[in-house]
Short mmCIF file of C-alpha atoms in Angstrom, two decimals:
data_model
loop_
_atom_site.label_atom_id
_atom_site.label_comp_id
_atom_site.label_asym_id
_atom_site.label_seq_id
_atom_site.Cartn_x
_atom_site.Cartn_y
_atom_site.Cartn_z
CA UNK A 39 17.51 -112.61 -19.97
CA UNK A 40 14.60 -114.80 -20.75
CA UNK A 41 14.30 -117.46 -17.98
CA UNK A 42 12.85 -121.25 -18.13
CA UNK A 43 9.37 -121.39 -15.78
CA UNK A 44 9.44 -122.87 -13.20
CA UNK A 45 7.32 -123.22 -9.50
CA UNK A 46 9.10 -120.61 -7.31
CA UNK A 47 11.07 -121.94 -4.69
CA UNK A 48 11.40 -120.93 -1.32
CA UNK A 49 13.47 -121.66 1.48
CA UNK A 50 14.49 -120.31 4.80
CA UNK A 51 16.78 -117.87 3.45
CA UNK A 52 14.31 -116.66 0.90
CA UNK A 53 13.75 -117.41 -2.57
CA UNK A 54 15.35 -118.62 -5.61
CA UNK A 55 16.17 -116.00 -8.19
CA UNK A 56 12.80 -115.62 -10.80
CA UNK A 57 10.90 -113.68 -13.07
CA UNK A 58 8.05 -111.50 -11.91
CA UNK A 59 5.82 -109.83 -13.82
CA UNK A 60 2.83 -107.73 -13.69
CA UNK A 61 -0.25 -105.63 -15.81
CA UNK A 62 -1.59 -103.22 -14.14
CA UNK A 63 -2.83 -101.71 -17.51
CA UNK A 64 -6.64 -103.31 -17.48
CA UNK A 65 -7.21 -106.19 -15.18
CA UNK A 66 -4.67 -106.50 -13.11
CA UNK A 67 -2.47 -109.65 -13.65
CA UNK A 68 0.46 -111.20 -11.26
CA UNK A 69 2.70 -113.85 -12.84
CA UNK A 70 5.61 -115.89 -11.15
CA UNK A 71 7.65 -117.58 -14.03
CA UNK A 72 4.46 -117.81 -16.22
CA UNK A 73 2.64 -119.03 -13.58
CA UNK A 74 -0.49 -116.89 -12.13
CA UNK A 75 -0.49 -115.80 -8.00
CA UNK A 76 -3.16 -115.35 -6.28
CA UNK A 77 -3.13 -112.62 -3.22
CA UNK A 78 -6.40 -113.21 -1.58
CA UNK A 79 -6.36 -110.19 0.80
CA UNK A 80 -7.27 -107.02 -1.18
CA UNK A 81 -4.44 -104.29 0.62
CA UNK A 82 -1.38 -107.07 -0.05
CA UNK A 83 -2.48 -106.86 -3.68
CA UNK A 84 -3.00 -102.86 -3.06
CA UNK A 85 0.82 -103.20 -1.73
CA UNK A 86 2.37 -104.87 -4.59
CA UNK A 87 0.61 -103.01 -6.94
CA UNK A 88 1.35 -99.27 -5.79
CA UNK A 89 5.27 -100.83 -5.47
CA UNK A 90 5.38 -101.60 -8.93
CA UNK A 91 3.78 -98.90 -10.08
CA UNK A 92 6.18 -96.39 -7.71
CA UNK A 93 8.82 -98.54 -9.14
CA UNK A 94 10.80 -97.23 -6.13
CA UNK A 95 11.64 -98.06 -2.72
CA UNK A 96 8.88 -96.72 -0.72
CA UNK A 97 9.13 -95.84 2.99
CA UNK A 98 7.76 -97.76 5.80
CA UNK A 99 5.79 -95.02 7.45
CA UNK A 100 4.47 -93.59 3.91
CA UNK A 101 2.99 -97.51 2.88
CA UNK A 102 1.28 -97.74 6.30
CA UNK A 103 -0.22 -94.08 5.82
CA UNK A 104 -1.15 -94.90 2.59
CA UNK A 105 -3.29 -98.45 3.40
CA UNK A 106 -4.11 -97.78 7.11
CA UNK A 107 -5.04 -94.58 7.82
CA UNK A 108 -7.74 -94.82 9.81
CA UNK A 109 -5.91 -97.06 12.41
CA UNK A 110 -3.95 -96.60 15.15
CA UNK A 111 -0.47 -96.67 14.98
CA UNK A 112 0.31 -100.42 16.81
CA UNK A 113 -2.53 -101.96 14.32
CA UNK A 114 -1.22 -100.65 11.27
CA UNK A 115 2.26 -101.55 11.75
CA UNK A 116 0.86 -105.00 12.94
CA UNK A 117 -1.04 -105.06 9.82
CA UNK A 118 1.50 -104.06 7.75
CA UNK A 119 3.91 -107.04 8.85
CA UNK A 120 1.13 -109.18 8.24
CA UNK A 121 1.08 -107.79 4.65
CA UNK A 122 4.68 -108.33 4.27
CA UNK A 123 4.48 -111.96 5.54
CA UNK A 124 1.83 -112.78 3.24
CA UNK A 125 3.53 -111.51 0.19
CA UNK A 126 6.59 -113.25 0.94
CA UNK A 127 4.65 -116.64 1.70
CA UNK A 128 3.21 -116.13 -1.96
CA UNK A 129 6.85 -115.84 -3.50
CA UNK A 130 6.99 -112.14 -4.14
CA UNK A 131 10.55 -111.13 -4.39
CA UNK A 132 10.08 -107.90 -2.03
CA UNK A 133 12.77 -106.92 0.82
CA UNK A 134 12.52 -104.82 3.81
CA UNK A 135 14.68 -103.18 6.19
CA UNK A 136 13.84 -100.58 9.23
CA UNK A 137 12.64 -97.78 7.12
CA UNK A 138 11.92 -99.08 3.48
CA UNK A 139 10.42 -102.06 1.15
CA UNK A 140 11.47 -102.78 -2.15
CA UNK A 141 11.66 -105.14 -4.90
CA UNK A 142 14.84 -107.60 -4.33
CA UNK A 143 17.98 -106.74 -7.23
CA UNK A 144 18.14 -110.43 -7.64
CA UNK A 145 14.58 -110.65 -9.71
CA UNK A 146 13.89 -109.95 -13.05
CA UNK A 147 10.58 -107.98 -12.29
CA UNK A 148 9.18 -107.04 -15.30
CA UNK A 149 6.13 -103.96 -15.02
CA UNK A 150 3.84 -103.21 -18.00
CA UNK A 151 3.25 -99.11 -16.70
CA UNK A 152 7.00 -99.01 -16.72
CA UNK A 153 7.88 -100.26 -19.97
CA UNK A 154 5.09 -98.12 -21.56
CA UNK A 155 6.94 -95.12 -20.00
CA UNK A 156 10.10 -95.88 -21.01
CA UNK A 157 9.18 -96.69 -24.84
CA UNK A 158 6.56 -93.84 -24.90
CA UNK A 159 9.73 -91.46 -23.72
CA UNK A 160 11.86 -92.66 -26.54
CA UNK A 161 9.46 -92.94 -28.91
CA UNK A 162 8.63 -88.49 -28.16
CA UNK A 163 12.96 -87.94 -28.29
CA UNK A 164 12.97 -86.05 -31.59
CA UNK A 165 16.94 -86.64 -31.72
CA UNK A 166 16.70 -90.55 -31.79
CA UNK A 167 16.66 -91.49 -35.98
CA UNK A 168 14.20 -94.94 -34.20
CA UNK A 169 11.73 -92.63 -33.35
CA UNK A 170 9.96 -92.05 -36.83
CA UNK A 171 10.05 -94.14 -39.66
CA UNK A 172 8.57 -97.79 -40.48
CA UNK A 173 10.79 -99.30 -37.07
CA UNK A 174 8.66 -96.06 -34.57
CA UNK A 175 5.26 -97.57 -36.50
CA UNK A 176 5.75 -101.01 -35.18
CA UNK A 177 6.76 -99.70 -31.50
CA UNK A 178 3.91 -97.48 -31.40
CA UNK A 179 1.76 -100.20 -32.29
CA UNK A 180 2.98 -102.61 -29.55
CA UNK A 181 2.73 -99.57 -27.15
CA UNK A 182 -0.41 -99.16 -27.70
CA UNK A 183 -1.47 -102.88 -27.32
CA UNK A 184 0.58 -102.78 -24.03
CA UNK A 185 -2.39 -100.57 -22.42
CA UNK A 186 -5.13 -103.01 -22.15
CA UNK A 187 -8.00 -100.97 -20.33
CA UNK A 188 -8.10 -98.69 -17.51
CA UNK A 189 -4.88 -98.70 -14.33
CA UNK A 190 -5.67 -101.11 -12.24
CA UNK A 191 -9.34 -102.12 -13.27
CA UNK A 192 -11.61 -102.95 -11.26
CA UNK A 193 -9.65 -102.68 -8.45
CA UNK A 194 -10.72 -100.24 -5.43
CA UNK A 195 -9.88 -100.05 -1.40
CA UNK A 196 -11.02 -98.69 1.35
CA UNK A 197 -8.54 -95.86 1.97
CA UNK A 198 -9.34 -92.37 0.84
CA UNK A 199 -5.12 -91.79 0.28
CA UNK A 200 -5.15 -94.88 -1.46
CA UNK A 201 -8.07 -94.24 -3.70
CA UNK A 202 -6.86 -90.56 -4.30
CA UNK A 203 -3.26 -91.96 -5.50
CA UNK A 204 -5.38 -94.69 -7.66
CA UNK A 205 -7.73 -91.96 -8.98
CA UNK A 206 -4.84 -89.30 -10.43
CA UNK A 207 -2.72 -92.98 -12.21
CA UNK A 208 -5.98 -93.74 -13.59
CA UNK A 209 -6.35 -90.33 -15.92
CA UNK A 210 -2.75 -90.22 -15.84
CA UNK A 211 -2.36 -93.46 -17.75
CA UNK A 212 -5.63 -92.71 -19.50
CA UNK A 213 -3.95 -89.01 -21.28
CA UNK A 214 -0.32 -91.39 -21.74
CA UNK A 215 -2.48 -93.64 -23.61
CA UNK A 216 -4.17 -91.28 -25.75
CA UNK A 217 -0.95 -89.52 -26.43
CA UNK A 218 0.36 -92.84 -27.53
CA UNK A 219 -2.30 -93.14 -30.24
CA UNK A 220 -1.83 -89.86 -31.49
CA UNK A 221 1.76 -90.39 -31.91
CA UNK A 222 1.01 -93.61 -33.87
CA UNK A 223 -1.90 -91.57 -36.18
CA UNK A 224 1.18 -89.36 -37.21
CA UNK A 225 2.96 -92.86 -37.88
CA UNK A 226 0.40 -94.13 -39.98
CA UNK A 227 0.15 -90.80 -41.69
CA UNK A 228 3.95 -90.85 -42.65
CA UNK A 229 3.42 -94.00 -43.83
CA UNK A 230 0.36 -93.28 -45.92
CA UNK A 231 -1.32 -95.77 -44.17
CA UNK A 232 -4.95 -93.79 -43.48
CA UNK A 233 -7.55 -96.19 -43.16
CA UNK A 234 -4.99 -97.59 -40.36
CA UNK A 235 -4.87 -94.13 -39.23
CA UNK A 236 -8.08 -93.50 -39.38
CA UNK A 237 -9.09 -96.43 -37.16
CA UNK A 238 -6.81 -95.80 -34.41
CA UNK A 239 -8.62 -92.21 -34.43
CA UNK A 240 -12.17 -94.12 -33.78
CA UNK A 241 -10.37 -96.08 -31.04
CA UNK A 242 -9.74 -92.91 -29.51
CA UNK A 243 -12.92 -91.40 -29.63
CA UNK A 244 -14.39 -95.00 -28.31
CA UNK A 245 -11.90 -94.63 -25.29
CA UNK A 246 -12.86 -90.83 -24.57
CA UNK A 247 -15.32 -89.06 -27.20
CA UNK A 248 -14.68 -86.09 -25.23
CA UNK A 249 -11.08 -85.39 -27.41
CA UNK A 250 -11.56 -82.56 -29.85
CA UNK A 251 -7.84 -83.66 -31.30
CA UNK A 252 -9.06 -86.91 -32.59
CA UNK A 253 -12.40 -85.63 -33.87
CA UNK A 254 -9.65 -83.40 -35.73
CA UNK A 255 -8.31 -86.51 -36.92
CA UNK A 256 -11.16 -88.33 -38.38
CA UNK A 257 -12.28 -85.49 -39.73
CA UNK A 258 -8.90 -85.02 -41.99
CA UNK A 259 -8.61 -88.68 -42.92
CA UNK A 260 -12.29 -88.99 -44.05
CA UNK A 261 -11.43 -86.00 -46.53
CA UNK A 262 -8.17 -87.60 -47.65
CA UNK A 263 -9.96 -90.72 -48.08
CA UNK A 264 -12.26 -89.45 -50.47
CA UNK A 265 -15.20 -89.45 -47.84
CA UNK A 266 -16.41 -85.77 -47.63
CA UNK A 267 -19.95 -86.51 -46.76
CA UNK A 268 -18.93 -88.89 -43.37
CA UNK A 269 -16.01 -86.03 -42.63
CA UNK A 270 -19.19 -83.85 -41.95
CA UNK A 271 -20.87 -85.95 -40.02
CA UNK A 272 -17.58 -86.40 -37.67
CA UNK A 273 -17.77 -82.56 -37.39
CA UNK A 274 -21.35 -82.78 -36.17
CA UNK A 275 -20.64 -85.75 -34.25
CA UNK A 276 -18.14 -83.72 -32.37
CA UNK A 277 -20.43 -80.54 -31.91
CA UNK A 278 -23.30 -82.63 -30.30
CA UNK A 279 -20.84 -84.25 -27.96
CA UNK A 280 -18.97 -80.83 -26.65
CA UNK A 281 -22.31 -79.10 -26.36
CA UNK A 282 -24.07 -81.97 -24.92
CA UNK A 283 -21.37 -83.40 -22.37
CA UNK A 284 -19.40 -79.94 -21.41
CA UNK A 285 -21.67 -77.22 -22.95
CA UNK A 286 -19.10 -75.71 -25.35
CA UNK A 287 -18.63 -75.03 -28.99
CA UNK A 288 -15.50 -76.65 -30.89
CA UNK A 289 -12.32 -74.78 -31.06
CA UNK A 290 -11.41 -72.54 -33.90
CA UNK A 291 -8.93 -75.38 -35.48
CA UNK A 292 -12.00 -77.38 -35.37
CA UNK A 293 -14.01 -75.06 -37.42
CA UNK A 294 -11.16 -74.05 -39.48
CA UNK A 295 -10.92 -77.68 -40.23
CA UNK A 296 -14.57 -77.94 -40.81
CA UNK A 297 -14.87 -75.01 -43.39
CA UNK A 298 -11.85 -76.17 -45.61
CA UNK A 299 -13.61 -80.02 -45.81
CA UNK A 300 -16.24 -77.88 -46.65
CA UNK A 301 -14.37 -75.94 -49.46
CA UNK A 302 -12.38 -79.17 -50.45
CA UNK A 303 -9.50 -77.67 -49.78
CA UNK A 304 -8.05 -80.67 -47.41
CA UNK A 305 -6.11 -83.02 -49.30
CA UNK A 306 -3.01 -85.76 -47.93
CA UNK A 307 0.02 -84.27 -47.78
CA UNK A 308 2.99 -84.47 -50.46
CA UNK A 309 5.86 -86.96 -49.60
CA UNK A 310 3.47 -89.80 -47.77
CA UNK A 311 3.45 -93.25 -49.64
CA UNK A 312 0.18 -92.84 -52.36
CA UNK A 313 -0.46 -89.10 -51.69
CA UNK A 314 -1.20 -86.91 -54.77
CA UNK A 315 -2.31 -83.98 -55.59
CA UNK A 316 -1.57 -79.87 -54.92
CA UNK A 317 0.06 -79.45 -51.37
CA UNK A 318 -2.39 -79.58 -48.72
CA UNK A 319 -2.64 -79.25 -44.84
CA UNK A 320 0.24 -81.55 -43.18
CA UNK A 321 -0.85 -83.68 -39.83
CA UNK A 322 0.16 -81.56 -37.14
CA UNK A 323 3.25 -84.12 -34.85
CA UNK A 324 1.75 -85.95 -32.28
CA UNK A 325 3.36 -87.63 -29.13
CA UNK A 326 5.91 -85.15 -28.85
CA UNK A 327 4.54 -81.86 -27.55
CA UNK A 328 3.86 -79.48 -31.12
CA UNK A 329 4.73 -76.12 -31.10
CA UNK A 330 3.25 -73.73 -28.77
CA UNK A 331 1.55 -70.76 -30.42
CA UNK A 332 -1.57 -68.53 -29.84
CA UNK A 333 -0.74 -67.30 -26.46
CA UNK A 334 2.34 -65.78 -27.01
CA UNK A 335 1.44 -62.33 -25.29
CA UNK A 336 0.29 -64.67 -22.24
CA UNK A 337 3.93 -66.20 -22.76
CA UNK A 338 5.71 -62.79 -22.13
CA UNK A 339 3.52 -61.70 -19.56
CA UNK A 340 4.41 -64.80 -17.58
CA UNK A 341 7.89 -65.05 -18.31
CA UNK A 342 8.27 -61.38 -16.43
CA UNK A 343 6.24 -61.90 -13.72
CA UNK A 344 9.17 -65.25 -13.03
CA UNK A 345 12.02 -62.81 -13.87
CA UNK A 346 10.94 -60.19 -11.61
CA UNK A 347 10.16 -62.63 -8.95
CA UNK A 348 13.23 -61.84 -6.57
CA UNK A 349 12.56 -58.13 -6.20
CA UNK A 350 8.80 -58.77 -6.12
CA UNK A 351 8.37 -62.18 -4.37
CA UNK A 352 4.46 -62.42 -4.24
CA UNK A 353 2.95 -61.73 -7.31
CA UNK A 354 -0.95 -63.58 -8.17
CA UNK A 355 -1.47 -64.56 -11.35
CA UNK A 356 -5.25 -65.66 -12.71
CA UNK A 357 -5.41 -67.44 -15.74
CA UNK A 358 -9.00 -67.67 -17.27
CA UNK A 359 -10.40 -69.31 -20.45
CA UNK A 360 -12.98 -71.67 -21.82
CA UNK A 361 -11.83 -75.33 -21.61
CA UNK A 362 -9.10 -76.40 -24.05
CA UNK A 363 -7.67 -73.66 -25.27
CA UNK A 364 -4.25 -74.12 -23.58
CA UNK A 365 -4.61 -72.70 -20.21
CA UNK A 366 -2.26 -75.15 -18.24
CA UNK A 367 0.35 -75.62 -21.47
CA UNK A 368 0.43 -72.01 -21.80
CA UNK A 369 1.73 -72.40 -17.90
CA UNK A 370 4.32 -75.38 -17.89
CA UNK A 371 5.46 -73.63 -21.32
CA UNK A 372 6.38 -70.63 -19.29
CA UNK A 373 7.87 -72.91 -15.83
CA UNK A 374 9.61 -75.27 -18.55
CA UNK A 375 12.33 -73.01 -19.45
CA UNK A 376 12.42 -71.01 -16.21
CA UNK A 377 14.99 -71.77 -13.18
CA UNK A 378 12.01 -71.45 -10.49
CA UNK A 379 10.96 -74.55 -8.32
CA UNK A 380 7.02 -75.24 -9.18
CA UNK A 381 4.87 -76.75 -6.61
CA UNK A 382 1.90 -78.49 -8.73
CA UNK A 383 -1.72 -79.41 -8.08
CA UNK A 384 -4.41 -79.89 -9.87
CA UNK A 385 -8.30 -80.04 -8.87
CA UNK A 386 -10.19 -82.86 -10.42
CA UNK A 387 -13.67 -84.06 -9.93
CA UNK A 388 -13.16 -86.64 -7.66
CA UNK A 389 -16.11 -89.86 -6.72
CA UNK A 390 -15.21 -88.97 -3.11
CA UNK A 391 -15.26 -84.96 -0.93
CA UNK A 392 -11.50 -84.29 -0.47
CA UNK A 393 -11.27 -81.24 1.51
CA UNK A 394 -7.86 -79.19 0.43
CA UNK A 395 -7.24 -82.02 -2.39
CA UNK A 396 -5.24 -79.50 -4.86
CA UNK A 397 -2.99 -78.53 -2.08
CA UNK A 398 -2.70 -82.37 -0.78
CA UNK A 399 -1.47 -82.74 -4.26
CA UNK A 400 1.10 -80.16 -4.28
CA UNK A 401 2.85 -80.29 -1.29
CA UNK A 402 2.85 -84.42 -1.39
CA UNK A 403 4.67 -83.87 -5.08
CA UNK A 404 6.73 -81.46 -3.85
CA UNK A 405 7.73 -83.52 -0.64
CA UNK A 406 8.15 -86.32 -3.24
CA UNK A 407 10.70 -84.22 -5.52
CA UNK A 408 12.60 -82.45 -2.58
CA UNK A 409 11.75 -83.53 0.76
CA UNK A 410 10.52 -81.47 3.59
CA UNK A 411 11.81 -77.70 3.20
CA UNK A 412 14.50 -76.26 5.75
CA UNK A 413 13.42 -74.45 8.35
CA UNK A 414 9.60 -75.59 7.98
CA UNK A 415 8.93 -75.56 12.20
CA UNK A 416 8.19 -79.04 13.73
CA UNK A 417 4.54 -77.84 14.83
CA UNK A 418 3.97 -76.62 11.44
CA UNK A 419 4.76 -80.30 9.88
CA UNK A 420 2.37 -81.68 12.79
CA UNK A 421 -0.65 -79.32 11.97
CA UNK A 422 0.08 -80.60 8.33
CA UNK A 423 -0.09 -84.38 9.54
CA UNK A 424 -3.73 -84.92 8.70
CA UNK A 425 -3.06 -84.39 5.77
CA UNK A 426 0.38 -85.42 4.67
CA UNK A 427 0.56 -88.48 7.06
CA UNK A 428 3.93 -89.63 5.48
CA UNK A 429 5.04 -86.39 7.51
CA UNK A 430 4.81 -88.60 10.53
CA UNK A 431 2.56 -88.47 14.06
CA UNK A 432 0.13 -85.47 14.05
CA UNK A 433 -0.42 -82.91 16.67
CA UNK A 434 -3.90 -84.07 17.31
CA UNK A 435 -5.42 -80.48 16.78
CA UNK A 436 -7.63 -80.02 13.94
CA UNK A 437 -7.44 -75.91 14.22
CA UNK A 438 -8.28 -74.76 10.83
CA UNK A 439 -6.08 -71.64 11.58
CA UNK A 440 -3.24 -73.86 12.01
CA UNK A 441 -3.26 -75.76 9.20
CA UNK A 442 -3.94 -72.49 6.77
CA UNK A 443 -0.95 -71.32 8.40
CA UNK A 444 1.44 -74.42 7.96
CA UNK A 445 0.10 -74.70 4.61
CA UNK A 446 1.12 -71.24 3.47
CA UNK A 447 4.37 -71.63 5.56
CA UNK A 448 5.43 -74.53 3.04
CA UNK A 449 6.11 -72.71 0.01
CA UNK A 450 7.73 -70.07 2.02
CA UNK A 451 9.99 -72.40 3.42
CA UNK A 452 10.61 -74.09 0.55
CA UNK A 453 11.27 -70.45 -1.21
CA UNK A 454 14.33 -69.78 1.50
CA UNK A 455 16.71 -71.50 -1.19
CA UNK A 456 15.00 -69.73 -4.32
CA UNK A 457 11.86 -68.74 -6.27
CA UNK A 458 9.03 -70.46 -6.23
CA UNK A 459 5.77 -71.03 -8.37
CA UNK A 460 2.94 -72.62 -6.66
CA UNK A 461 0.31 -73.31 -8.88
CA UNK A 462 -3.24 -74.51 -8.88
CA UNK A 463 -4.79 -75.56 -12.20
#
């Protein structure tokens, strides 16, 4: 329900009901009623904004880990109120009780990062008849305008567990946006719109030229445009970018691609709006995860290392490759249709030294998903402190023995109620 604007009100039993929104795709905007706010101190915006991105109730103890951690207890928590007070004094519709702080059920709050994941989810349901056709075009479209530059632009603090959390939304977002676009190239396509197509493939490349995919793209839509000549120059474009940025050729799609330009052999596809000619190549669906193929004996290998994971319950598995040819998919293909509990995390270059930082990752997803495991020894959760603050007061001790052991101990814990994958990509 769309409500008039008007100057928040506050009183001493709180505030009157309102409208609250915020973009945290590109510079990061707070609105009250159409009205701007303006949080002066940096963590009470670093509050709001990790609450909206969350999007759920978030503990006490993990907010104060996450935006004090290098004080002592008393001054965070005295901090923290402080926070609290200030975002209330500003008209922020946000509650708290002994252990959590949330977003009140009496505001409209109204998130850009959560609307793009809801549409972007129903736009990728192959079942729903909205999510192709001229009505998925226009949604795509106003998906796509919804991400507005980088999570959280701009924005930085001076916590290494808040700037880790900000890092990993930043490429998540980034990869959900590109998805987005590719989904809306295969829109254009059915649509026969190419040029359109073909632009939203250069917006790609502009945002990261590092994509083979959309190289792919332009590449296609050049030759169904009639322009063979700037179709080969996309293919070199592409070359000098993966050699000169990561040191690697192009895939074989890539070259595939680039011999049958070469051979005129690539021409639009029957059944789009204006396409003629013999049958040629179709665009390959976008958005929704395409078909899995060229690692099918990888597939089966996998698949019986999970199913004979109970009678043999420590099995290593390597997975090697150049970059991009499906190393990770060719894992959460195989963990997708298994019943095993997967324990994630993933090691990214990172603009600050994060000692353990794939196994942070994991076991903070994994406490996320399911909580502490049973039977996972009170000294064991303290040696893992340091690191997992939102496990609560530390044991002081920074024995490196003790944490490798507490660290292994979680998956084995965790693997008392059934099998479990831990994986590091």
């Amino acid at each position: 329900m769309q409500m008039p604007a008007m100057p928040p009100s506050r009183s001493r039993a709180g505030w009157s009901p309102m409208n609250l929104r915020l973009e945290l795709l590109g510079l990061p905007v707070i609105q009250i009623n159409g009205e701007a706010v303006n949080l002066r101190r940096r963590r009470s915006r670093a509050l709001l904004y990790y609450l909206a991105a969350t999007n759920v109730p978030q503990s006490r103890d993990h907010l104060i880990a996450l935006l004090w951690p290098d004080l002592d207890e008393p001054r965070a928590r005295h901090a923290f109120r402080s926070t609290l007070y200030q975002l209330r004094q500003a008209g922020l519709p946000i509650e708290a009780n002994r252990e959590t702080v949330y977003f009140s059920a009496q505001a409209e709050v109204w998130v850009d990062v959560t609307v793009f994941r809801q549409r972007a989810a129903h736009l990728c349901a192959p079942t729903d008849p909205t999510a192709t056709g001229p009505m998925a075009l226009a949604q795509l479209t106003e998906l796509a305008a919804l991400y507005r530059g980088e999570f959280l632009e701009g924005f930085y603090l001076d916590s290494l567990n808040y700037e880790e959390w900000l890092y990993l939304e930043r490429e998540r977002w980034h990869g959900a946006y590109l998805d987005v676009l590719e989904r809306l190239i295969e829109a254009q396509i059915e649509a026969g719109h190419y040029l359109q197509a073909l632009n939203t493939a250069q917006q790609a490349l502009a945002t990261d030229p590092l994509q083979e995919r959309f190289h792919r793209a332009a590449m296609r839509l050049l030759a169904w445009l009639g322009q063979r000549t700037e179709a080969l120059t996309q293919y070199e474009r592409c070359v000098q970018v993966l050699r000169g940025k990561l040191g690697i050729a192009p895939l074989d799609e890539t070259e595939a691609l680039h011999r049958a330009i070469l051979e005129g052999k690539v021409v639009p596809p029957i059944g789009t709006p204006g396409a003629s000619g013999p049958a040629g190549e179709r665009w390959p669906a976008a958005g929704c995860p395409s078909p899995f193929v060229g690692q099918r004996g990888g597939h089966w290998v996998l698949s019986e290392v999970l199913a004979r994971a109970e009678s043999d319950p420590t099995p290593v598995v390597m997975i090697t490759g150049e970059p991009g040819v499906g190393k990770t998919r060719l894992v959460q293909e195989v963990l997708a249709v298994s019943s095993v509990v997967t324990i994630w995390g993933t090691a990214r270059p990172a603009p600050l030294p994060r000692p353990y930082a794939p196994l942070i990752g994991a076991l903070r997803a994994d406490l996320s998903a399911h909580g502490i495991p049973d039977g996972l020894e009170p000294a064991m959760l303290a040696a893992l402190a340091p690191l997992l603050p939102e496990l609560g007061p530390g044991s002081g001790s920074t024995d490196p023995a003790r944490l490798w052991e507490a660290l292994a101990l979680w998956p084995v814990a965790r693997a008392r109620s059934g099998p479990v994958a831990l994986v590091l990509d």
